[in-house]
Coordinates of C-alpha atoms in Angstrom, one line a residue:
X1 CA -5.0 31.1 1.9
X2 CA -5.0 27.9 4.4
X3 CA -2.2 26.8 6.7
X4 CA 1.0 27.8 5.6
X5 CA 0.7 28.4 1.9
X6 CA 1.3 32.4 2.3
X7 CA 4.6 31.0 3.7
X8 CA 6.2 29.7 0.5
X9 CA 4.3 32.0 -2.2
X10 CA 3.2 35.6 -2.8
X11 CA -0.1 35.0 -5.4
X12 CA -1.6 37.6 -7.5
X13 CA -4.8 37.0 -8.9
X14 CA -6.2 39.4 -11.8
X15 CA -9.9 37.6 -12.2
X16 CA -11.3 34.4 -11.1
X17 CA -14.4 32.2 -12.7
X18 CA -15.0 29.4 -12.9
X19 CA -16.1 27.0 -16.1
X20 CA -18.6 24.2 -16.9
X21 CA -16.9 20.9 -17.2
X22 CA -18.3 17.2 -17.6
X23 CA -18.5 14.7 -14.5
X24 CA -16.6 11.6 -13.9
X25 CA -13.7 10.9 -12.2
X26 CA -11.9 12.4 -15.1
X27 CA -13.4 15.0 -16.4
X28 CA -10.3 15.9 -18.5
X29 CA -10.1 12.3 -20.4
X30 CA -14.0 12.7 -21.2
X31 CA -13.3 15.9 -22.7
X32 CA -11.1 14.3 -24.7
X33 CA -13.0 10.5 -25.0
X34 CA -16.3 12.9 -26.7
X35 CA -13.7 15.0 -29.5
X36 CA -12.2 11.5 -30.1
X37 CA -15.5 10.3 -30.7
X38 CA -16.3 13.2 -33.3
X39 CA -13.2 13.0 -34.8
X40 CA -13.6 9.4 -35.6
X41 CA -17.1 10.4 -37.9
X42 CA -15.3 12.1 -40.3
X43 CA -16.4 14.7 -42.3
X44 CA -16.3 18.5 -41.0
X45 CA -15.8 17.3 -37.3
X46 CA -12.6 15.9 -38.1
X47 CA -10.4 19.6 -38.7
X48 CA -12.2 21.2 -35.4
X49 CA -11.2 18.0 -33.6
X50 CA -8.2 16.6 -34.4
X51 CA -6.0 18.8 -31.9
X52 CA -6.3 17.4 -28.7
X53 CA -7.7 18.9 -25.9
X54 CA -6.4 18.7 -22.1
X55 CA -7.6 20.6 -19.0
X56 CA -4.3 21.6 -18.1
X57 CA -1.1 22.3 -20.6
X58 CA 2.6 22.9 -18.8
X59 CA 5.1 24.9 -20.7
X60 CA 8.7 23.7 -18.7
X61 CA 9.8 20.7 -17.3
X62 CA 12.1 21.2 -15.3
X63 CA 11.1 20.2 -11.1
X64 CA 8.1 22.9 -10.8
X65 CA 6.8 21.8 -14.2
X66 CA 6.9 18.1 -13.5
X67 CA 5.5 19.1 -9.8
X68 CA 2.7 20.7 -11.1
X69 CA 2.0 17.8 -13.8
X70 CA 2.1 15.4 -11.2
X71 CA -0.3 16.9 -8.6
X72 CA -2.6 17.7 -11.4
X73 CA -2.8 14.3 -13.0
X74 CA -3.5 12.9 -9.7
X75 CA -6.5 14.7 -9.1
X76 CA -8.0 13.7 -12.5
X77 CA -6.9 16.6 -14.8
X78 CA -5.3 15.4 -18.3
X79 CA -2.2 16.7 -18.5
X80 CA 0.0 17.9 -21.6
X81 CA 3.7 19.2 -20.2
X82 CA 5.9 20.2 -23.2
X83 CA 10.2 20.8 -22.5
X84 CA 12.7 21.9 -24.8
X85 CA 15.4 19.6 -23.3
X86 CA 15.7 16.8 -21.4
X87 CA 13.1 16.7 -18.4
X88 CA 14.9 18.6 -15.7
X89 CA 18.3 19.2 -17.3
X90 CA 18.9 22.8 -16.7
X91 CA 18.5 24.2 -13.1
X92 CA 17.0 21.2 -12.0
X93 CA 20.8 19.3 -12.8
X94 CA 22.5 22.2 -11.2
X95 CA 21.8 22.1 -7.7
X96 CA 23.7 21.6 -4.6
X97 CA 21.8 18.9 -4.2
X98 CA 20.3 19.4 -0.4
X99 CA 16.6 18.7 0.7
X100 CA 17.1 21.5 3.3
X101 CA 14.9 23.9 5.1
X102 CA 17.8 26.7 4.1
X103 CA 19.5 27.7 7.5
X104 CA 21.2 30.7 6.3
X105 CA 18.0 32.4 5.2
X106 CA 17.4 32.3 8.9
X107 CA 19.8 35.5 8.4
X108 CA 17.8 37.1 6.7
X109 CA 14.7 36.3 9.1
X110 CA 13.1 34.4 6.3
X111 CA 11.0 32.4 9.5
X112 CA 8.3 30.9 7.1
X113 CA 10.5 29.8 4.1
X114 CA 12.5 28.2 6.6
X115 CA 9.5 26.5 8.4
X116 CA 8.0 25.4 5.4
X117 CA 11.0 24.2 3.6
X118 CA 11.8 21.9 6.5
X119 CA 8.3 20.6 6.2
X120 CA 9.0 19.3 2.7
X121 CA 12.8 18.3 3.3
X122 CA 10.8 15.5 6.1
X123 CA 8.5 15.0 3.4
X124 CA 11.1 14.0 0.4
X125 CA 12.9 12.0 3.4
X126 CA 9.5 9.9 4.2
X127 CA 8.2 10.0 0.4
X128 CA 11.3 9.1 -1.8
X129 CA 14.2 7.5 0.6
X130 CA 16.0 6.1 -2.0
X131 CA 17.0 9.5 -3.9
X132 CA 16.8 11.5 -0.5
X133 CA 19.0 10.8 2.7
X134 CA 19.8 12.6 5.6
X135 CA 23.0 14.0 5.6
X136 CA 25.1 15.4 8.5
X137 CA 26.8 18.8 8.2
X138 CA 29.4 20.3 10.6
X139 CA 30.3 23.9 10.7
X140 CA 33.5 24.6 12.0
X141 CA 33.7 28.3 14.3
X142 CA 36.7 30.2 13.4
X143 CA 38.3 33.6 14.4
X144 CA 36.1 36.8 12.8
X145 CA 33.3 35.3 11.7
X146 CA 29.8 34.5 12.9
X147 CA 29.3 34.2 16.8
X148 CA 28.9 31.1 18.6
X149 CA 25.6 31.7 20.1
X150 CA 24.7 33.2 17.1
X151 CA 24.8 29.9 15.0
X152 CA 23.9 27.9 18.5
X153 CA 20.4 30.6 18.5
X154 CA 20.0 29.7 14.5
X155 CA 20.9 25.9 14.9
X156 CA 17.9 25.8 17.8
X157 CA 15.6 27.2 15.6
X158 CA 16.5 24.8 13.0
X159 CA 15.5 22.0 14.4
X160 CA 12.5 23.6 15.6
X161 CA 10.7 25.5 13.1
X162 CA 10.0 22.2 11.3
X163 CA 7.5 20.8 14.0
X164 CA 8.5 17.1 13.7
X165 CA 11.9 15.6 14.3
X166 CA 12.7 13.2 11.6
X167 CA 16.1 14.0 12.3
X168 CA 18.9 14.3 15.3
X169 CA 19.0 17.5 16.8
X170 CA 22.4 20.4 16.1
X171 CA 25.0 20.0 18.8
X172 CA 28.4 21.7 19.7
X173 CA 31.5 19.4 18.3
X174 CA 34.5 19.1 19.6
X175 CA 36.8 18.6 16.1
X176 CA 39.8 17.4 18.5
X177 CA 37.6 14.5 19.4
X178 CA 35.6 13.2 16.2
X179 CA 37.2 12.0 12.6
X180 CA 35.2 15.9 11.0
X181 CA 38.8 17.8 12.4
X182 CA 41.0 15.5 11.0
X183 CA 41.4 17.0 7.3
X184 CA 41.1 20.5 8.9
X185 CA 43.3 22.8 10.0
X186 CA 45.1 22.7 13.1
X187 CA 43.3 25.7 15.5
X188 CA 40.1 24.4 13.9
X189 CA 38.8 22.7 17.9
X190 CA 35.4 23.9 18.0
X191 CA 32.4 23.0 15.2
X192 CA 28.9 22.5 15.0
X193 CA 26.4 19.8 13.6
X194 CA 23.1 19.9 12.2
X195 CA 20.9 17.6 10.3
X196 CA 19.4 17.9 7.1
X197 CA 18.7 16.2 3.5
X198 CA 20.9 15.1 0.3
X199 CA 19.0 15.1 -2.6
X200 CA 19.7 13.6 -6.5
X201 CA 18.3 16.5 -8.3
X202 CA 17.4 15.3 -11.4
X203 CA 16.1 11.9 -10.4
X204 CA 14.3 13.9 -8.4
X205 CA 12.2 15.5 -11.3
X206 CA 12.7 12.8 -13.8
X207 CA 10.7 10.7 -10.9
X208 CA 8.3 13.5 -10.4
X209 CA 7.8 13.0 -14.3
X210 CA 7.6 9.0 -14.4
X211 CA 4.8 9.3 -11.8
X212 CA 2.8 12.2 -13.7
X213 CA 3.1 9.9 -16.7
X214 CA 1.9 7.1 -14.8
X215 CA -0.9 8.5 -13.6
X216 CA -2.5 9.9 -17.3
X217 CA 0.0 13.4 -17.7
X218 CA 1.5 13.6 -21.4
X219 CA 5.4 14.1 -21.0
X220 CA 6.9 15.7 -23.7
X221 CA 10.4 16.3 -23.7
X222 CA 12.6 17.8 -26.9
X223 CA 9.8 19.8 -28.0
X224 CA 9.5 23.3 -27.8
X225 CA 6.4 25.3 -27.9
X226 CA 6.4 28.2 -30.6
X227 CA 3.7 30.2 -30.3
X228 CA 0.6 29.9 -27.7
X229 CA -2.6 32.2 -28.1
X230 CA -5.9 32.4 -26.7
X231 CA -8.8 31.2 -28.1
X232 CA -12.0 31.7 -26.8
X233 CA -12.4 29.2 -24.2
X234 CA -9.1 27.2 -24.8
X235 CA -5.5 27.6 -25.0
X236 CA -3.8 27.0 -28.2
X237 CA 0.3 25.4 -28.1
X238 CA 2.0 24.9 -31.8
X239 CA 5.3 22.9 -30.5
X240 CA 8.1 21.3 -32.9
X241 CA 10.5 18.6 -32.0
X242 CA 13.6 20.2 -31.3
X243 CA 15.6 17.9 -32.7
X244 CA 14.2 18.6 -36.2
X245 CA 15.2 22.3 -35.8
X246 CA 19.0 21.2 -35.4
X247 CA 19.8 23.0 -32.4
X248 CA 21.0 20.7 -29.6
X249 CA 18.3 21.1 -26.6
X250 CA 18.9 17.6 -25.0
X251 CA 22.6 17.8 -24.8
X252 CA 24.9 19.4 -22.4
X253 CA 26.1 22.1 -25.0
X254 CA 22.1 23.6 -24.5
X255 CA 20.5 22.8 -20.8
X256 CA 17.3 23.1 -21.0
X257 CA 16.5 25.2 -23.9
X258 CA 13.4 25.9 -23.0
X259 CA 13.5 29.0 -25.6
X260 CA 17.2 29.0 -26.8
X261 CA 19.0 29.8 -30.2
X262 CA 16.4 29.1 -32.8
X263 CA 13.8 30.5 -31.1
X264 CA 13.1 34.9 -31.4
X265 CA 10.0 35.2 -32.5
X266 CA 6.3 33.7 -32.1
X267 CA 5.8 30.9 -34.8
X268 CA 2.7 28.5 -35.5
X269 CA 4.5 25.9 -37.6
X270 CA 4.0 22.4 -36.3
X271 CA 1.4 20.3 -34.5
X272 CA -0.4 21.8 -31.9
X273 CA -2.4 21.0 -29.1
X274 CA -5.4 23.1 -26.8
X275 CA -5.7 23.3 -22.9
X276 CA -8.1 25.1 -20.9
X277 CA -5.0 26.2 -18.4
X278 CA -1.9 26.6 -19.0
X279 CA 0.9 27.2 -17.2
X280 CA 4.5 28.7 -17.5
X281 CA 7.1 26.8 -15.7
X282 CA 9.8 27.7 -17.7
X283 CA 11.9 28.8 -15.0
X284 CA 14.7 31.0 -15.6
X285 CA 13.1 31.1 -19.2
X286 CA 9.7 32.5 -17.8
X287 CA 10.5 35.4 -19.1
X288 CA 10.8 35.1 -22.1
X289 CA 8.3 32.5 -22.6
X290 CA 6.2 35.4 -21.8
X291 CA 8.2 37.7 -24.4
X292 CA 8.4 35.4 -27.9
X293 CA 5.7 32.7 -26.9
X294 CA 2.7 34.8 -25.9
X295 CA 4.2 37.7 -27.0
X296 CA 4.4 39.8 -23.6
X297 CA 6.4 41.9 -23.4
X298 CA 8.1 43.6 -20.6
X299 CA 10.4 42.6 -17.5
X300 CA 9.3 39.8 -15.7
X301 CA 10.0 40.0 -12.1
X302 CA 12.9 37.2 -12.3
X303 CA 16.6 38.0 -10.9
X304 CA 18.8 35.2 -12.8
X305 CA 21.8 34.0 -10.5
X306 CA 23.9 31.9 -11.7
X307 CA 25.6 29.0 -9.1
X308 CA 28.4 27.5 -10.1
X309 CA 30.0 24.4 -8.6
X310 CA 33.0 21.7 -8.9
X311 CA 33.7 18.2 -7.9
X312 CA 37.3 17.4 -6.7
X313 CA 38.4 13.8 -6.0
X314 CA 37.8 12.6 -2.3
X315 CA 39.5 15.7 0.1
X316 CA 38.0 13.7 3.2
X317 CA 37.3 10.0 4.4
X318 CA 34.0 10.6 6.5
X319 CA 31.0 11.0 5.3
X320 CA 29.9 14.2 6.9
X321 CA 29.6 17.5 4.8
X322 CA 31.0 20.7 5.9
X323 CA 29.6 24.2 5.8
X324 CA 31.9 26.6 5.6
X325 CA 31.8 30.3 7.0
X326 CA 33.8 32.7 4.0
X327 CA 35.6 35.9 5.0
X328 CA 32.9 37.4 2.2
X329 CA 30.1 36.3 4.7
X330 CA 28.8 33.7 2.7
X331 CA 28.9 30.0 3.1
X332 CA 30.1 27.3 0.7
X333 CA 29.5 23.5 1.2
X334 CA 32.1 20.7 0.7
X335 CA 30.3 17.4 0.5
X336 CA 31.2 13.9 0.0
X337 CA 30.0 12.6 -3.8
X338 CA 29.6 10.2 -5.4
X339 CA 31.7 7.4 -3.1
X340 CA 34.9 8.2 -4.2
X341 CA 34.7 12.7 -5.0
X342 CA 33.9 15.9 -3.0
X343 CA 31.2 18.6 -4.6
X344 CA 32.0 22.5 -4.0
X345 CA 29.4 25.1 -4.1
X346 CA 28.2 27.1 -4.6
X347 CA 28.6 30.9 -6.4
X348 CA 26.2 33.6 -7.3
X349 CA 26.3 35.8 -9.1
X350 CA 24.1 37.5 -11.6
X351 CA 23.3 37.6 -15.1
X352 CA 21.5 38.7 -18.4
X353 CA 18.2 37.3 -19.4
X354 CA 20.0 35.9 -22.7
X355 CA 22.3 33.7 -20.6
X356 CA 23.8 31.0 -22.8
X357 CA 24.9 27.8 -21.8
X358 CA 26.1 28.2 -17.9
X359 CA 29.3 27.6 -17.0
X360 CA 31.8 27.8 -13.5
X361 CA 33.8 30.5 -15.0
X362 CA 37.7 30.2 -13.9
X363 CA 37.1 33.4 -11.0
X364 CA 34.5 31.1 -10.0
X365 CA 36.8 27.6 -9.5
X366 CA 39.5 30.0 -8.0
X367 CA 37.2 31.6 -5.5
X368 CA 35.8 27.9 -4.3
X369 CA 39.2 26.2 -3.8
X370 CA 40.3 29.5 -2.0
X371 CA 37.3 29.0 0.3
X372 CA 38.0 25.4 1.3
X373 CA 41.5 25.8 1.2
X374 CA 40.6 28.3 4.3
X375 CA 39.9 25.3 6.5
X376 CA 41.3 22.2 4.8
X377 CA 45.0 21.5 5.7
X378 CA 45.7 20.6 2.6
X379 CA 45.6 23.5 0.3
X380 CA 43.1 22.8 -3.0
X381 CA 43.7 24.4 -6.6
X382 CA 41.3 24.4 -9.7
X383 CA 43.6 21.7 -11.3
X384 CA 42.5 19.2 -9.2
X385 CA 39.0 20.1 -10.6
X386 CA 37.9 16.8 -12.2
X387 CA 34.7 18.3 -13.1
X388 CA 32.5 21.5 -12.9
X389 CA 28.9 22.5 -13.5
X390 CA 26.8 25.8 -13.4
X391 CA 23.1 26.3 -12.9
X392 CA 21.0 30.1 -13.1
X393 CA 18.7 30.2 -10.6
X394 CA 15.6 32.5 -11.4
X395 CA 14.9 33.7 -7.8
X396 CA 11.7 36.1 -7.6
X397 CA 12.7 39.3 -6.9
X398 CA 10.8 43.2 -7.8
X399 CA 12.4 45.7 -8.9
X400 CA 13.0 47.3 -5.3
X401 CA 14.3 43.6 -4.4
X402 CA 17.3 43.6 -7.0
X403 CA 20.0 45.9 -5.0
X404 CA 20.9 43.6 -2.9
X405 CA 24.2 41.2 -3.2
X406 CA 22.7 37.9 -5.4
X407 CA 23.8 36.4 -1.8
X408 CA 20.7 38.1 -0.3
X409 CA 18.4 37.6 -2.7
X410 CA 14.7 35.4 -1.7
X411 CA 14.5 32.1 -2.4
X412 CA 10.9 32.3 -2.0
X413 CA 8.2 31.9 -5.2
X414 CA 5.6 33.7 -7.2
X415 CA 2.7 32.5 -8.2
X416 CA 1.2 35.0 -10.9
X417 CA -2.6 33.9 -12.3
X418 CA -4.1 36.3 -15.1
X419 CA -8.1 34.9 -15.4
X420 CA -10.2 37.0 -17.6
X421 CA -13.5 36.4 -17.5
X422 CA -14.6 34.3 -20.7
X423 CA -11.2 33.1 -21.4
X424 CA -9.0 30.3 -20.0
X425 CA -6.4 31.4 -17.4
X426 CA -2.1 31.5 -17.5
X427 CA -0.3 30.9 -14.6
X428 CA 3.5 31.8 -13.5
X429 CA 5.7 30.0 -11.8
X430 CA 8.6 32.7 -10.4
X431 CA 11.5 31.4 -8.5
X432 CA 11.1 28.6 -6.0
X433 CA 13.6 26.4 -4.5
X434 CA 14.2 22.7 -5.2
X435 CA 13.3 21.5 -2.3
X436 CA 9.7 23.2 -1.6
X437 CA 8.9 22.1 -5.6
X438 CA 6.0 19.7 -4.0
X439 CA 4.5 22.4 -2.1
X440 CA 4.4 24.9 -4.9
X441 CA 3.1 22.7 -7.3
X442 CA 0.0 22.0 -4.7
X443 CA -0.1 25.8 -3.8
X444 CA -0.7 26.2 -7.8
X445 CA -3.0 23.4 -8.3
X446 CA -5.1 25.0 -5.2
X447 CA -4.6 29.0 -7.4
X448 CA -5.8 27.7 -10.2
X449 CA -8.8 25.7 -8.9
X450 CA -10.2 29.3 -7.9
X451 CA -10.5 30.1 -12.4
X452 CA -11.2 26.8 -13.0
X453 CA -13.3 23.9 -11.8
X454 CA -10.6 20.7 -10.3
X455 CA -11.8 17.8 -8.8
X456 CA -9.9 16.1 -5.9
X457 CA -7.6 17.7 -3.2
X458 CA -4.4 17.4 -1.7
X459 CA -3.5 13.9 -2.4
X460 CA 1.3 14.1 -3.3
X461 CA 2.2 14.8 0.8
X462 CA 1.6 11.2 1.9
X463 CA 2.3 9.7 -1.8
X464 CA 5.6 8.1 -2.9
X465 CA 7.4 8.8 -6.0
X466 CA 8.1 5.9 -8.3
X467 CA 10.4 3.3 -6.5
X468 CA 9.5 5.2 -2.8
X469 CA 7.7 2.9 -1.4
X470 CA 10.5 0.9 0.7
X471 CA 8.9 1.7 4.2
X472 CA 11.0 3.6 6.9
X473 CA 14.8 1.8 6.8
X474 CA 16.0 1.9 3.2
X475 CA 19.1 0.2 4.6
X476 CA 17.3 -2.3 5.6
X477 CA 15.4 -2.8 2.0
X478 CA 18.5 -2.6 0.2
X479 CA 19.8 -5.6 2.3
X480 CA 16.4 -6.9 1.8
X481 CA 17.1 -6.3 -2.4
X482 CA 20.8 -8.3 -2.1
X483 CA 19.5 -10.9 -0.5
X484 CA 17.0 -11.8 -3.3
X485 CA 19.6 -11.3 -5.5
X486 CA 22.6 -12.8 -4.5
X487 CA 24.5 -13.5 -7.7
X488 CA 24.7 -9.0 -8.4
X489 CA 28.0 -7.7 -7.4
X490 CA 27.4 -5.7 -4.1
X491 CA 28.7 -2.7 -5.1
X492 CA 25.8 -2.4 -8.1
X493 CA 23.0 -3.8 -5.8
X494 CA 24.0 -0.8 -3.6
X495 CA 23.7 1.2 -7.1
X496 CA 20.7 0.5 -8.1
X497 CA 19.0 0.1 -4.6
X498 CA 19.9 3.9 -4.6
X499 CA 18.8 5.2 -7.3
X500 CA 15.8 3.1 -8.4
X501 CA 14.8 2.1 -5.1
X502 CA 11.6 -1.1 -5.4
X503 CA 11.8 -0.3 -9.3
X504 CA 15.4 -1.7 -9.2
X505 CA 13.9 -5.5 -9.6
X506 CA 12.9 -4.5 -12.7
X507 CA 16.0 -3.7 -14.0
X508 CA 17.5 -7.5 -13.2
X509 CA 14.1 -8.9 -13.5
X510 CA 14.6 -12.4 -15.2
X511 CA 18.5 -12.3 -14.7
X512 CA 20.0 -14.8 -12.4
X513 CA 23.7 -14.1 -13.0
X514 CA 25.9 -11.1 -14.1
X515 CA 26.0 -12.0 -17.5
X516 CA 22.2 -11.8 -17.6
X517 CA 22.1 -8.3 -17.4
X518 CA 23.7 -7.8 -21.1
X519 CA 26.6 -5.8 -22.4
X520 CA 28.3 -4.4 -19.9
X521 CA 30.4 -0.9 -20.2
X522 CA 32.7 -0.5 -17.2
X523 CA 32.2 0.7 -13.9
X524 CA 28.8 -1.7 -12.9
X525 CA 27.0 0.2 -16.5
X526 CA 25.3 -2.9 -18.0
X527 CA 22.6 -2.8 -20.7
X528 CA 19.9 -3.7 -18.9
X529 CA 20.0 -0.8 -16.8
X530 CA 20.4 1.8 -20.2
X531 CA 17.2 -0.1 -21.3
X532 CA 15.5 0.5 -18.7
X533 CA 16.6 4.1 -18.5
X534 CA 14.9 4.5 -22.6
X535 CA 12.2 3.2 -21.9
X536 CA 10.9 4.6 -18.7
X537 CA 12.9 7.6 -18.0
X538 CA 13.6 9.2 -20.9
X539 CA 17.0 8.6 -21.7
X540 CA 18.0 9.7 -24.9
X541 CA 21.7 10.7 -25.6
X542 CA 24.5 9.8 -23.2
X543 CA 24.4 12.6 -21.5
X544 CA 21.5 12.5 -20.1
X545 CA 22.1 9.3 -18.2
X546 CA 25.9 9.7 -17.9
X547 CA 25.7 13.2 -16.2
X548 CA 22.4 13.9 -15.6
X549 CA 19.8 10.0 -14.3
X550 CA 23.8 8.9 -12.8
X551 CA 26.8 10.6 -12.8
X552 CA 28.9 7.4 -14.3
X553 CA 30.0 9.9 -16.6
X554 CA 33.0 10.9 -13.7
X555 CA 34.1 7.3 -14.1
X556 CA 33.4 5.7 -17.2
X557 CA 36.8 6.7 -20.2
X558 CA 35.8 8.3 -22.7
X559 CA 35.5 4.7 -25.3
X560 CA 33.1 3.7 -22.5
X561 CA 31.3 6.6 -22.9
X562 CA 31.4 6.5 -26.6
X563 CA 30.0 3.4 -26.7
X564 CA 27.1 4.0 -24.1
X565 CA 25.9 6.9 -26.8
X566 CA 25.8 4.6 -29.4
X567 CA 24.3 1.7 -27.8
X568 CA 21.2 4.8 -26.8
X569 CA 21.6 6.3 -30.2
X570 CA 20.8 2.5 -31.9
X571 CA 17.9 1.4 -29.0
X572 CA 15.9 4.9 -28.3
X573 CA 12.7 5.6 -30.3
X574 CA 12.5 6.8 -33.4
X575 CA 10.6 9.8 -32.6
X576 CA 9.3 11.5 -30.1
X577 CA 5.5 11.5 -28.7
X578 CA 3.6 13.0 -31.4
X579 CA 0.7 15.3 -31.1
X580 CA -1.3 15.6 -34.2
X581 CA -1.0 18.2 -37.1
X582 CA -2.9 21.3 -37.1
X583 CA -3.4 23.3 -40.5
X584 CA -5.0 26.4 -38.3
X585 CA -2.6 29.1 -36.7
X586 CA -3.1 32.2 -34.7

């Protein structure tokens, strides 16, 4: 395995086989063109050629699925991705929203994982500076906790494992003199400060999908795969529009919804696509996809762990985050959030395969409040919580690795490649971290290349995500954006620059006054932004926009949120992306 690939992946390959393919810059599109020409000829060819053929089909539109789609499309493959819910609508929207190496993983001696994650953090800071940016963390030192020498050694390693130094180094901190000491209890005089990255998690997933689509991939959210079978050298996938099932896969009520309600047995109703390779990137639902969609019973090597977060009104006035050591050995973050709030998390609680809709329990909310109240002068109580969310992390774990605590479980990933001779390959993704998704996708394509011909080489490490082509100084670019549009409200200009980067210019194109942005829904949300989100970011519900693409749901009144929902319902496309119906079934 070249370079540091082994650091982040355990790849199991059952067999490997190459296949023939037409030449050209994009062989997958060449296959589709041949099929289209045959179908246009009519007669018997039409029934054979109606289902489109892609080089790669992907089940799951979380961060790993869209990352693989982007990498594959950029290498010249034709790609089809289906996701039963909103893109990045489940685990990929329920993280602590950090691009980091994982300081606490050093205690598990996971040095290779931390090193690789730190490299990926730096890549994200460079290629998506509008949605990933530096954040200082303050780690107070109290009695009975990890000794100062251990923390100092850990931070020394953390600063150096990543190679290049893109952020300031760690240092000791006197809380009696630093602003970070103000909100804390007396007696906490010593602390350490280090730097990591903040990441807008759902926007990271959606912009990755946007880049994949811009490079030719077909992205089909709210489209469930109900069955997939091998047929000669191709996979056949039957898909269905989730809205037609009468289940709420697009809403927060069923985030992700990759298998979810209404699908317990394999079925072959609905349109069909064909593909030369298949990737199962369904995250926590990977095992269910294997069993219910692919007909392969057996336990997947996953440990499903729920992580919950709470949001309160802002608890401190400075811009640093805290990393608190709890009495049980876990750590809890308290992070400035959306200007007016504080994000607190996370928990680690094992859940079963039928995880339902993850929600923060009263016990978890109480735990998080108690954990931070051990440090803040003013106690934090459950009645201060204005919002909570939870997600299920699919942690890769062989049977022997499930005995320890959830907090100690590995955050590494594994790629299981099944490539029987003469049959199309299947790659299943287990585990992974938000920060390392690009590297996971890159490794996944490298593994698939052992079983099928893939043009092109690695490229995503140096390619900006949509809106990220801002240069090295985001603040300078944001100031220039505001100067180009002096009529924009300064707070709105800042928010648009942060969320959309260079593509913010598309939202305000042709406008010369605030009134030109259309209807104002409140808190700086205008019709022009909603129109862009519907057209370019697959927004189909109020939850998609208010709680995932943005967090304006924290500020908008219930009446304004209903107005947003009505506007989206009136302006979203009448039907999702369709593929031709198929008459045959497995």
